[in-house]
Structures are given as C-alpha cells and as structure tokens.
GROMACS .gro file of C-alpha atoms in nm:
model
  202
    1UNK     CA    1  -0.751   0.063   1.084
    2UNK     CA    2  -0.913   0.329   0.874
    3UNK     CA    3  -0.727   0.425   0.560
    4UNK     CA    4  -0.598   0.783   0.567
    5UNK     CA    5  -0.553   0.968   0.243
    6UNK     CA    6  -0.287   1.235   0.210
    7UNK     CA    7  -0.404   1.564   0.059
    8UNK     CA    8  -0.165   1.629  -0.224
    9UNK     CA    9  -0.311   1.962  -0.328
   10UNK     CA   10  -0.436   2.201  -0.063
   11UNK     CA   11  -0.492   2.471  -0.323
   12UNK     CA   12  -0.633   2.464  -0.672
   13UNK     CA   13  -0.398   2.390  -0.957
   14UNK     CA   14  -0.434   2.614  -1.258
   15UNK     CA   15  -0.404   2.476  -1.607
   16UNK     CA   16  -0.449   2.707  -1.903
   17UNK     CA   17  -0.686   2.623  -2.185
   18UNK     CA   18  -0.396   2.557  -2.422
   19UNK     CA   19  -0.352   2.199  -2.532
   20UNK     CA   20  -0.036   2.007  -2.613
   21UNK     CA   21  -0.044   2.130  -2.972
   22UNK     CA   22  -0.044   2.492  -2.861
   23UNK     CA   23  -0.403   2.545  -2.978
   24UNK     CA   24  -0.651   2.730  -2.758
   25UNK     CA   25  -0.989   2.571  -2.696
   26UNK     CA   26  -1.225   2.857  -2.785
   27UNK     CA   27  -1.473   2.777  -2.507
   28UNK     CA   28  -1.263   2.733  -2.194
   29UNK     CA   29  -1.160   3.020  -1.970
   30UNK     CA   30  -0.983   2.790  -1.722
   31UNK     CA   31  -0.967   2.428  -1.603
   32UNK     CA   32  -0.879   2.349  -1.238
   33UNK     CA   33  -0.824   2.031  -1.036
   34UNK     CA   34  -0.776   1.959  -0.666
   35UNK     CA   35  -0.791   1.653  -0.441
   36UNK     CA   36  -0.907   1.613  -0.083
   37UNK     CA   37  -0.952   1.289   0.110
   38UNK     CA   38  -0.946   1.085  -0.208
   39UNK     CA   39  -1.210   1.291  -0.391
   40UNK     CA   40  -1.100   1.485  -0.699
   41UNK     CA   41  -1.270   1.818  -0.763
   42UNK     CA   42  -1.279   1.949  -1.119
   43UNK     CA   43  -1.376   2.308  -1.191
   44UNK     CA   44  -1.392   2.482  -1.527
   45UNK     CA   45  -1.534   2.793  -1.690
   46UNK     CA   46  -1.694   2.839  -2.030
   47UNK     CA   47  -1.632   3.196  -2.137
   48UNK     CA   48  -1.917   3.443  -2.190
   49UNK     CA   49  -2.080   3.421  -2.530
   50UNK     CA   50  -1.978   3.058  -2.588
   51UNK     CA   51  -2.202   2.751  -2.584
   52UNK     CA   52  -2.173   2.382  -2.664
   53UNK     CA   53  -2.403   2.083  -2.687
   54UNK     CA   54  -2.318   1.871  -2.385
   55UNK     CA   55  -2.002   1.810  -2.181
   56UNK     CA   56  -1.839   1.472  -2.130
   57UNK     CA   57  -1.579   1.407  -1.860
   58UNK     CA   58  -1.306   1.146  -1.910
   59UNK     CA   59  -1.052   0.988  -1.674
   60UNK     CA   60  -0.736   0.785  -1.736
   61UNK     CA   61  -0.453   0.645  -1.524
   62UNK     CA   62  -0.198   0.637  -1.807
   63UNK     CA   63  -0.293   0.942  -2.020
   64UNK     CA   64  -0.358   0.702  -2.307
   65UNK     CA   65  -0.672   0.501  -2.238
   66UNK     CA   66  -0.961   0.719  -2.121
   67UNK     CA   67  -1.304   0.618  -1.994
   68UNK     CA   68  -1.606   0.846  -1.973
   69UNK     CA   69  -1.707   0.902  -1.610
   70UNK     CA   70  -1.983   1.160  -1.647
   71UNK     CA   71  -2.204   1.330  -1.903
   72UNK     CA   72  -2.365   1.673  -1.865
   73UNK     CA   73  -2.637   1.684  -2.133
   74UNK     CA   74  -2.799   1.989  -2.292
   75UNK     CA   75  -2.666   2.330  -2.380
   76UNK     CA   76  -2.357   2.436  -2.186
   77UNK     CA   77  -2.231   2.791  -2.144
   78UNK     CA   78  -2.426   3.115  -2.177
   79UNK     CA   79  -2.431   3.391  -2.437
   80UNK     CA   80  -2.449   3.661  -2.168
   81UNK     CA   81  -2.202   3.559  -1.895
   82UNK     CA   82  -1.923   3.314  -1.809
   83UNK     CA   83  -2.058   2.981  -1.684
   84UNK     CA   84  -1.881   2.786  -1.407
   85UNK     CA   85  -1.900   2.409  -1.360
   86UNK     CA   86  -1.791   2.178  -1.076
   87UNK     CA   87  -1.766   1.799  -1.077
   88UNK     CA   88  -1.663   1.565  -0.792
   89UNK     CA   89  -1.499   1.235  -0.883
   90UNK     CA   90  -1.559   1.013  -0.580
   91UNK     CA   91  -1.419   0.708  -0.763
   92UNK     CA   92  -1.072   0.840  -0.846
   93UNK     CA   93  -0.810   0.563  -0.850
   94UNK     CA   94  -0.598   0.548  -0.534
   95UNK     CA   95  -0.219   0.538  -0.550
   96UNK     CA   96  -0.229   0.640  -0.915
   97UNK     CA   97  -0.204   0.962  -1.113
   98UNK     CA   98  -0.554   1.039  -1.241
   99UNK     CA   99  -0.568   1.227  -1.573
  100UNK     CA  100  -0.878   1.423  -1.676
  101UNK     CA  101  -1.007   1.590  -1.990
  102UNK     CA  102  -1.339   1.735  -2.109
  103UNK     CA  103  -1.515   1.697  -2.441
  104UNK     CA  104  -1.706   2.018  -2.509
  105UNK     CA  105  -1.973   1.925  -2.764
  106UNK     CA  106  -1.831   1.951  -3.115
  107UNK     CA  107  -1.562   2.200  -3.006
  108UNK     CA  108  -1.316   1.925  -2.918
  109UNK     CA  109  -1.130   1.837  -2.602
  110UNK     CA  110  -0.989   2.041  -2.318
  111UNK     CA  111  -0.623   2.016  -2.215
  112UNK     CA  112  -0.539   1.723  -1.987
  113UNK     CA  113  -0.486   1.785  -1.615
  114UNK     CA  114  -0.373   1.535  -1.354
  115UNK     CA  115  -0.386   1.463  -0.981
  116UNK     CA  116  -0.197   1.192  -0.792
  117UNK     CA  117  -0.379   1.032  -0.497
  118UNK     CA  118  -0.172   0.877  -0.221
  119UNK     CA  119  -0.359   0.638   0.010
  120UNK     CA  120  -0.192   0.558   0.342
  121UNK     CA  121  -0.304   0.205   0.423
  122UNK     CA  122  -0.279   0.004   0.744
  123UNK     CA  123   0.101  -0.015   0.713
  124UNK     CA  124   0.114   0.357   0.797
  125UNK     CA  125   0.321   0.460   0.494
  126UNK     CA  126   0.329   0.465   0.115
  127UNK     CA  127   0.642   0.474  -0.105
  128UNK     CA  128   0.610   0.641  -0.447
  129UNK     CA  129   0.759   0.523  -0.676
  130UNK     CA  130   0.855   0.186  -0.537
  131UNK     CA  131   1.116   0.033  -0.572
  132UNK     CA  132   1.316   0.349  -0.503
  133UNK     CA  133   1.533   0.482  -0.782
  134UNK     CA  134   1.667   0.839  -0.791
  135UNK     CA  135   1.369   1.038  -0.659
  136UNK     CA  136   1.107   0.880  -0.438
  137UNK     CA  137   0.889   0.992  -0.151
  138UNK     CA  138   0.782   0.807   0.163
  139UNK     CA  139   0.438   0.937   0.263
  140UNK     CA  140   0.312   0.894   0.618
  141UNK     CA  141   0.044   1.037   0.845
  142UNK     CA  142   0.145   1.371   0.995
  143UNK     CA  143  -0.178   1.567   1.025
  144UNK     CA  144  -0.034   1.817   1.277
  145UNK     CA  145   0.286   1.884   1.077
  146UNK     CA  146   0.497   1.779   1.373
  147UNK     CA  147   0.872   1.739   1.339
  148UNK     CA  148   0.939   1.384   1.227
  149UNK     CA  149   1.258   1.182   1.198
  150UNK     CA  150   1.340   0.907   0.951
  151UNK     CA  151   1.627   0.668   1.014
  152UNK     CA  152   1.736   0.418   0.750
  153UNK     CA  153   1.936   0.103   0.831
  154UNK     CA  154   2.113  -0.138   0.601
  155UNK     CA  155   2.042  -0.510   0.601
  156UNK     CA  156   2.299  -0.563   0.879
  157UNK     CA  157   2.128  -0.307   1.106
  158UNK     CA  158   2.383  -0.027   1.065
  159UNK     CA  159   2.241   0.326   1.049
  160UNK     CA  160   2.313   0.478   0.707
  161UNK     CA  161   2.083   0.782   0.680
  162UNK     CA  162   1.871   1.023   0.887
  163UNK     CA  163   1.657   1.323   0.799
  164UNK     CA  164   1.387   1.542   0.953
  165UNK     CA  165   1.074   1.704   0.816
  166UNK     CA  166   0.750   1.873   0.919
  167UNK     CA  167   0.575   1.760   0.601
  168UNK     CA  168   0.381   1.437   0.554
  169UNK     CA  169   0.655   1.284   0.340
  170UNK     CA  170   1.030   1.235   0.319
  171UNK     CA  171   1.222   1.281  -0.007
  172UNK     CA  172   1.452   0.987  -0.071
  173UNK     CA  173   1.736   1.008  -0.323
  174UNK     CA  174   1.806   0.649  -0.424
  175UNK     CA  175   2.141   0.748  -0.579
  176UNK     CA  176   2.279   0.796  -0.226
  177UNK     CA  177   2.244   0.423  -0.149
  178UNK     CA  178   2.379   0.100  -0.286
  179UNK     CA  179   2.123  -0.133  -0.439
  180UNK     CA  180   1.959  -0.357  -0.184
  181UNK     CA  181   1.702  -0.385   0.093
  182UNK     CA  182   1.690  -0.131   0.377
  183UNK     CA  183   1.478  -0.090   0.688
  184UNK     CA  184   1.349   0.249   0.798
  185UNK     CA  185   1.174   0.393   1.101
  186UNK     CA  186   0.971   0.715   1.116
  187UNK     CA  187   0.913   0.873   1.456
  188UNK     CA  188   0.694   1.176   1.524
  189UNK     CA  189   0.820   1.378   1.819
  190UNK     CA  190   0.479   1.509   1.926
  191UNK     CA  191   0.316   1.172   1.993
  192UNK     CA  192   0.623   0.946   1.978
  193UNK     CA  193   0.454   0.716   1.726
  194UNK     CA  194   0.687   0.496   1.525
  195UNK     CA  195   0.629   0.354   1.177
  196UNK     CA  196   0.860   0.083   1.045
  197UNK     CA  197   0.894  -0.027   0.684
  198UNK     CA  198   1.119  -0.168   0.413
  199UNK     CA  199   1.289   0.009   0.123
  200UNK     CA  200   1.403  -0.165  -0.193
  201UNK     CA  201   1.658   0.043  -0.385
  202UNK     CA  202   1.756  -0.039  -0.744
   0.00000   0.00000   0.00000
C-alpha cells in the first residue's frame, strides 16, 4: 500500500527574523516554512540593500546537531530590491520534527524554524507521541474531511471512550485513562472504512 503523508501545514508559517537571543539578523526580512506530501518548502527574503557571500541551509531533528543540506554560492541579495529565495527539501525526515536554519555568509545564522512530518504507513494510522502520555494525536487518512468516529476499548473489550472529528487526527488525553494497553477503531462514515490499532498509555 502506498504511504500517505498528512499535510501538517496547509498555509505558510511565519517566523520573524529575531533569534532566540532577541537579536535581529540584519539581512532577513522573513523566513517561512511549509510541508506538503513529505516535501518541506523553505522561503526567505533578504531585504533590499543587503548582500552576503553565499547561503548555507542546515537541517536537524533535535535542534542540536545540524547537517548542511544545501549551499547557494555567490553573492546573495541585491542592493536595489528585496531578493526572495525558495528551497525544497525532498529528503526531510519522516515522523520527526525537522528544524531548519540558514547561514548568511559572514552575517551569522537565521532563527530556527521547524516542521513536523507525519507519515501514515500501511497500518493506516500514526500515533504522536507514542506511548501516549497527556497529549497525543492519532493521525489517519481522511482526505475528504468526512466525519469520523474513534472508539477505544480496554484490554477486556469494554468500551471506555468515543469521540468524533472531521480532521485527519484525534486528540487523545492520556490522563483520562489508566495506564495499560487499549484497542481502538476509527470508522469514516462516508466510505465506512475501519482502521484498528493499539494504544499504550503510561
């Protein structure tokens, strides 16, 4: 079965050019990120009148250890007008939060932005985080935003929870359950498809 990736961001996310220390990078006008079908799109602007010698793009999955994934050599920016850039990361890491930052020549780094990519595999669902604690989500395929029902059963088969949504995920509050193993079913009313899985709650 073909893997189906959930689009986490249908619109661009705006991150200002202010870093964690409260300092403004003098070159950046904005820095955007979005994700579609597992591809991360980065877009940024170098303000008019600013230039740098090369741009390097870095990615991390823990916001600590970064690897360089692309290099744009030569002079960046323009002295007369704002310069826009777009980069597509086709190798973003699935089922992880991908962190990105730019190195703008000798002007230092951009702020860090992040995108989480959820990949629905052949099981038909993805639980993040897993095991479930206080706040988790169960992602599933619901491309038509049909009304869907989740039913959770305890290990003895007794129904302990139900909820409905038209999104492609259910919010699960682990504090509502005792620790243990639970079985769930997700049914989509439009096509009557049923997905079955297991929840582990700590």
